[in-house]
Amino acid sequence: MDVKTQIDLLRRKIEDHNYHYYVLNDPIISDSEYDLLLRDLEHLESENPDLITPESPSQRIGAAPVTEFGTITHTLPMLSLANAMTSDELIAFDGRVHKGLENNADPDYIAEPKLDGLGVELIYRSGIFTAGSTRGDGTTGENITHNLRTIRSIPLKLRDKEIRIPDILEVRGEVYMDKLGFQKLNEERESRNESVFANPRNAAAGSLRQLDTSVTAARPLGIFCYEAGLIEGITFETHTEFLSALKSWGLPVNPLIKAVIGADQIVAYHQLMEAQRDELSYEIDGTVFKLNRIEDRIRLGERSRSPRWAIAGKFKAKQATSIVTDIEVQVGRTGALTPVARLEPVPVSGVIVTNATLHNQDEIDRKDIRIGDMVLIERAGDVIPKIVKVILEKRPVKTIPYRLPDSCPVCGHAVFRPEGEAVARCQNLSCPAQIKGRIEHFVSKGAMNIDGLGTKLTSQLVESGLIDTVDKIFQLTLDDIAGLDRMAEKSATNIMEAINNSKTAMFSRFVFALGIRNVGEHISRVLEQHYKDDLNRFINASREELEALEEIGPIAADAIIRFWQDESNRSIVNACLKNGVIISSAASIEKSGLLAGKSFVFTGSLQQLTRKKASEMVVRLGARASSSVSKNTDYLVAGTGAGSKKQRAEELQITILSEDDFLKLVEGG
Ligand code: IVH
């Protein structure tokens, strides 16, 4: 037998054992026998390196660590699931489905455990694992292909036995760390004096976020696959068929998945899983019920972020008791005073809980929570723990009812609680807690995404008086930043570049960044869909106009109207625009455009255009306008009198355009 055949045979044997082990859950050789096969393969490959292929089972660990993760845009968005908190809500879901399908027969469902790990997408092209990503915001996730390759239950090559392999298979699943592996990992970390992970999900997430794949490879991670993304080359009539195909291809599918019919079986499955929860080797935080027939799914369709054809049944949260040692008051970026209970540390479903939010005075009054009380606390998923009730029998003598302070704990200014509102707010718009908070929100990742402008720097900038409103960020100079305490020249340059890059902002990000109450990322995107890049039309929108938009309710509409009624908010936005911020929208950007992703710098004086107009033109074509030349610059547009920037562009061999060249490029191109 020649070496190539020998290698092929070994690979197939190993892949077959993987299938028995990870999919059938029924290994037919011992771990040490398996290790021997793998070692033989590695040995043969090391002697015949030209025969190594990327999908060989020996090639799981990447060569050099990477420096950062790229992103992957999901071909189809990764939706999330609506939650049912009680059996009644599960029954109501079945009722809605019935009604939606206009069908008297009970529809078939597939019931699945809801794994408490990290949602990922795997992409196979012609059966070869080519890319994998996190769920991210549902549209775009991090490219974690190299780390996913190290997970031994993820086949690098699909099994081609019973069912034809599709040309493209995008499959979604959950990466998890089992409870035992998690415990062992934490024990090892503790013995090395390293910080421990709070729960298996965090440990799995942390493991996938390693830049060095050999670290990920050493972590006990597994996967269960449960949904389809884009599939080309094969279609399915039911979810059952899809799941069997996954198994035949060698992808692990949870063995507890079951077909159920009718509300009674739904509730019974949910209760059974909840009862078994602690015995499972991995964490689950609920159940998922999905319509089995794909045709039925299509009929019901989707809401904006979750399908109508599926629901997650959440388990009851886990509870524990502790003592309230203190109540502290935090001031948020909108001035809201939030009381937080400090607790004696206590473990709740694997996490040490040290505090719980108390929301507001009403909530404290309702539950009559006092310092010194013994309380029942509850942790629901990743939500901040909350106090369910005070255990009155254990109340110490001499406690007093708790009252929020009348003055702001940060600036001392008076606190005001509007009629009918639960939240008390510090009225001082220049309260340091609010200024810093607003700016931190404005520059954060989901908002303007100004890298390098972190909490510490924001504090410095506010305290030194350089910024008191967000528009001042765009007036900062290199000298301003470089002049701060402990600021290196290089970092200052990077921050300036990040600020400049952020000036070409999407409508939705900019609106989200403003921190209008009740206008989160999602609503901001809804607004962008309607207003495109027309900020003015949004600013002057009437209440009726806003409420007519799908998904904008009276509360958000009201918050928007009140926000723009405030003259200072309008002037801050105008100042941003005056200082170079350019608003664009997904619709106004021709994504496929010639200039998509390119970076332009304008220098010298332009004759036919203002610099602002020129910047707007490139942004509309999907490019960026930046003010400083770097190796990332694609084009320098040099007007008359161009000086040092042009020189720098020449040094970096960047394409230099005259104003006429530029106009030809943007108009003709
Ligand atoms: S299906 C369109 N099935 O729960 C439905 N999700 O809130 C897509 N999850 O992001 C999800 N176990 O990370 C589905 N058996 C299961 C699941 C599951 C856990 C996670 C998943 C998703 C989140 C949905």
Coordinates of C-alpha atoms in Angstrom, one line a residue, residues 305-584:
R305 CA -35.9 39.5 15.7
S306 CA -37.5 36.1 16.3
P307 CA -39.5 33.6 14.4
R308 CA -43.2 33.1 15.1
W309 CA -42.7 29.4 14.6
A310 CA -40.5 28.8 17.7
I311 CA -40.4 29.6 21.3
A312 CA -38.0 29.2 24.2
G313 CA -39.5 27.9 27.5
K314 CA -37.4 29.4 30.3
F315 CA -36.8 27.4 33.5
K316 CA -37.6 28.9 36.9
A317 CA -34.7 30.9 38.1
K318 CA -32.6 29.6 40.9
Q319 CA -32.8 31.1 44.3
A320 CA -30.8 31.5 47.5
T321 CA -30.8 33.7 50.6
S322 CA -28.4 36.3 51.8
I323 CA -28.1 39.5 53.9
V324 CA -28.4 43.1 52.7
T325 CA -25.2 44.6 54.1
D326 CA -25.8 48.1 52.5
I327 CA -27.7 50.0 49.9
E328 CA -25.8 52.2 47.6
V329 CA -27.1 54.6 45.0
Q330 CA -25.7 54.8 41.5
V331 CA -26.3 57.7 39.1
G332 CA -26.7 56.6 35.5
R333 CA -26.0 58.5 32.3
T334 CA -29.6 59.9 32.2
G335 CA -29.3 61.0 35.8
A336 CA -31.4 58.1 37.1
L337 CA -30.7 57.2 40.7
T338 CA -30.6 53.4 41.0
P339 CA -30.3 51.8 44.4
V340 CA -28.2 48.7 44.6
A341 CA -28.3 46.2 47.4
R342 CA -24.9 45.0 48.6
L343 CA -25.2 41.4 49.7
E344 CA -23.2 38.9 51.7
P345 CA -21.6 36.9 48.9
V346 CA -23.6 33.7 48.1
P347 CA -23.5 31.2 45.3
V348 CA -26.6 31.0 43.1
S349 CA -26.6 28.4 40.3
G350 CA -22.8 28.4 40.1
V351 CA -22.3 32.2 40.3
I352 CA -21.2 34.2 43.4
V353 CA -23.7 36.9 43.8
T354 CA -22.6 40.1 45.7
N355 CA -25.3 42.6 44.8
A356 CA -28.8 43.0 43.4
T357 CA -30.5 45.9 41.7
L358 CA -33.4 47.4 43.7
H359 CA -34.7 49.5 40.7
N360 CA -36.3 52.4 42.5
Q361 CA -38.0 53.7 45.7
D362 CA -41.3 52.1 44.8
E363 CA -39.8 48.7 44.5
I364 CA -38.0 49.1 47.8
D365 CA -41.2 50.2 49.5
R366 CA -43.3 47.4 47.9
K367 CA -40.9 44.8 49.3
D368 CA -39.9 46.9 52.3
I369 CA -36.2 46.1 51.9
R370 CA -34.0 47.4 54.7
I371 CA -30.3 47.3 55.4
G372 CA -29.7 44.2 57.6
D373 CA -32.6 42.2 56.2
M374 CA -32.3 38.6 55.2
V375 CA -33.6 38.3 51.6
L376 CA -34.5 35.7 49.0
I377 CA -32.5 36.4 45.8
E378 CA -33.0 35.0 42.4
R379 CA -30.8 34.7 39.3
A380 CA -32.5 34.4 36.0
G381 CA -30.1 33.6 33.2
D382 CA -27.6 36.3 32.8
V383 CA -29.8 39.0 34.2
I384 CA -28.6 40.9 37.3
P385 CA -29.8 39.0 40.4
K386 CA -32.9 40.4 42.0
I387 CA -34.5 40.3 45.5
V388 CA -37.7 38.2 45.5
K389 CA -38.7 39.1 49.1
V390 CA -37.6 39.9 52.6
I391 CA -37.7 37.0 55.0
L392 CA -39.5 39.0 57.7
E393 CA -39.1 36.3 60.4
K394 CA -35.4 36.9 60.3
R395 CA -35.6 40.7 60.4
P396 CA -33.2 42.1 63.1
V397 CA -34.5 44.5 65.6
K398 CA -34.0 48.2 65.1
T399 CA -34.0 48.3 61.3
I400 CA -35.5 51.3 59.6
P401 CA -37.3 51.7 56.2
Y402 CA -34.9 52.8 53.5
R403 CA -35.3 56.2 51.7
L404 CA -33.4 57.3 48.6
P405 CA -31.4 60.5 49.3
D406 CA -32.9 63.9 48.3
S407 CA -29.6 65.0 46.7
C408 CA -27.5 63.4 44.1
P409 CA -24.7 61.3 45.6
V410 CA -22.3 62.4 42.9
C411 CA -22.9 66.2 42.6
G412 CA -25.1 67.0 45.5
H413 CA -27.7 68.7 43.3
A414 CA -31.4 68.2 44.1
V415 CA -33.1 65.1 43.0
F416 CA -36.4 65.2 41.2
R417 CA -39.0 62.6 40.6
P418 CA -41.6 63.5 38.0
E419 CA -45.3 62.8 38.7
G420 CA -46.2 59.3 37.6
E421 CA -42.6 58.2 37.2
A422 CA -40.9 55.6 39.3
V423 CA -37.4 56.9 38.8
A424 CA -35.8 59.8 40.6
R425 CA -33.3 61.8 38.6
C426 CA -30.5 64.2 39.3
Q427 CA -31.6 67.4 37.6
N428 CA -28.1 68.8 37.0
L429 CA -27.3 68.3 33.3
S430 CA -23.7 68.8 34.0
C431 CA -23.6 66.3 36.8
P432 CA -20.2 64.5 36.3
A433 CA -22.0 61.2 36.5
Q434 CA -24.2 62.1 33.6
I435 CA -21.6 63.8 31.5
K436 CA -19.2 60.9 31.7
G437 CA -21.9 58.4 31.3
R438 CA -23.3 60.1 28.2
I439 CA -19.9 60.3 26.7
E440 CA -19.0 56.8 27.5
H441 CA -22.2 55.7 25.9
F442 CA -21.7 57.9 22.9
V443 CA -18.3 56.4 22.1
S444 CA -19.1 52.8 22.9
K445 CA -18.9 49.9 20.5
G446 CA -22.5 49.7 19.4
A447 CA -22.7 53.5 19.2
M448 CA -20.0 55.7 17.6
N449 CA -17.4 53.1 18.3
I450 CA -14.4 55.4 19.0
D451 CA -11.7 52.9 20.0
G452 CA -9.3 54.0 22.7
L453 CA -11.7 56.6 24.3
G454 CA -12.3 54.5 27.3
T455 CA -13.7 55.2 30.8
K456 CA -10.4 56.5 32.1
L457 CA -9.7 58.9 29.2
T458 CA -13.3 60.1 29.3
S459 CA -12.8 61.0 32.9
Q460 CA -9.6 62.8 32.2
L461 CA -11.2 64.8 29.3
V462 CA -14.2 65.7 31.4
E463 CA -12.2 66.6 34.5
S464 CA -9.7 68.7 32.6
G465 CA -12.7 70.6 31.1
L466 CA -11.9 69.7 27.5
I467 CA -15.3 68.1 26.9
D468 CA -18.6 68.6 28.6
T469 CA -20.9 67.6 25.7
V470 CA -20.4 65.0 23.1
D471 CA -19.9 67.3 20.1
K472 CA -16.7 68.6 21.8
I473 CA -15.1 65.2 21.0
F474 CA -14.9 66.3 17.4
Q475 CA -13.1 69.5 18.3
L476 CA -10.3 67.8 20.1
T477 CA -6.9 68.3 18.7
L478 CA -3.9 66.1 18.9
D479 CA -2.3 68.6 21.3
D480 CA -5.4 68.4 23.6
I481 CA -5.1 64.6 23.9
A482 CA -1.3 64.4 23.9
G483 CA -1.3 67.0 26.7
L484 CA -3.1 64.7 29.1
D485 CA -1.4 63.0 31.9
R486 CA 0.3 59.8 31.0
M487 CA -0.6 60.0 27.4
A488 CA 1.8 58.6 24.8
E489 CA 2.2 60.5 21.5
K490 CA 1.4 57.3 19.6
S491 CA -1.8 56.6 21.5
A492 CA -2.9 60.2 21.1
T493 CA -2.5 59.8 17.3
N494 CA -4.5 56.6 17.3
I495 CA -7.3 58.2 19.3
M496 CA -7.4 61.1 16.9
E497 CA -7.6 58.7 14.0
A498 CA -10.4 56.8 15.7
I499 CA -12.3 60.0 16.3
N500 CA -11.8 61.0 12.7
N501 CA -13.0 57.7 11.4
S502 CA -16.1 57.8 13.5
K503 CA -17.2 61.0 11.8
T504 CA -18.6 59.0 9.0
A505 CA -21.4 57.6 11.0
M506 CA -24.5 55.5 10.2
F507 CA -27.8 57.2 11.1
S508 CA -28.7 54.3 13.5
R509 CA -25.5 54.4 15.4
F510 CA -25.5 58.2 15.7
V511 CA -29.1 58.2 17.0
F512 CA -28.4 55.4 19.4
A513 CA -25.3 57.2 20.6
L514 CA -27.3 60.2 21.6
G515 CA -28.8 58.2 24.4
I516 CA -32.4 59.2 23.8
R517 CA -34.5 57.4 26.5
N518 CA -36.2 54.2 25.2
V519 CA -34.3 54.4 21.9
G520 CA -32.0 51.5 21.9
E521 CA -30.0 49.9 19.1
H522 CA -33.0 48.2 17.6
I523 CA -35.3 51.2 17.5
S524 CA -32.5 53.2 16.1
R525 CA -32.3 50.8 13.2
V526 CA -36.0 51.0 12.7
L527 CA -35.7 54.8 12.6
E528 CA -32.9 54.5 10.0
Q529 CA -35.0 52.3 7.8
H530 CA -37.5 55.1 7.7
Y531 CA -35.5 58.3 7.7
K532 CA -32.5 56.9 5.7
D533 CA -29.8 59.6 6.3
D534 CA -32.3 62.5 6.8
L535 CA -31.5 63.6 10.3
N536 CA -33.5 66.8 9.9
R537 CA -36.7 65.1 9.0
F538 CA -36.2 62.9 12.1
I539 CA -35.5 65.9 14.4
N540 CA -38.7 67.6 13.2
A541 CA -40.9 64.5 13.2
S542 CA -44.3 64.8 14.8
R543 CA -45.6 62.4 17.4
E544 CA -48.2 61.0 14.9
E545 CA -45.5 60.4 12.3
L546 CA -43.3 58.5 14.8
E547 CA -46.1 56.5 16.2
A548 CA -47.2 55.4 12.8
L549 CA -43.8 53.6 12.4
E550 CA -44.0 49.9 13.1
E551 CA -42.4 49.1 16.4
I552 CA -42.3 52.7 17.7
G553 CA -44.8 52.9 20.6
P554 CA -46.1 55.9 22.4
I555 CA -43.3 55.8 25.0
A556 CA -40.5 55.9 22.6
A557 CA -42.3 58.5 20.5
D558 CA -42.8 60.6 23.5
A559 CA -39.1 60.3 24.6
I560 CA -38.0 61.3 21.1
I561 CA -40.3 64.4 21.0
R562 CA -39.1 65.5 24.5
F563 CA -35.5 65.0 23.5
W564 CA -35.8 67.2 20.5
Q565 CA -37.8 69.8 22.4
D566 CA -34.7 70.4 24.4
E567 CA -32.8 73.2 22.6
S568 CA -29.5 72.0 24.0
N569 CA -29.9 68.6 22.4
R570 CA -30.5 70.1 19.0
S571 CA -27.6 72.4 19.3
I572 CA -25.3 69.5 20.4
V573 CA -26.3 67.5 17.2
N574 CA -25.8 70.6 15.1
A575 CA -22.4 71.1 16.6
C576 CA -21.5 67.5 15.7
L577 CA -22.5 68.0 12.1
K578 CA -20.6 71.3 12.0
N579 CA -17.5 69.6 13.4
G580 CA -17.5 67.1 10.6
V581 CA -19.9 64.3 11.4
I582 CA -21.5 62.9 8.3
I583 CA -24.6 60.8 8.6
S584 CA -25.3 58.0 6.1

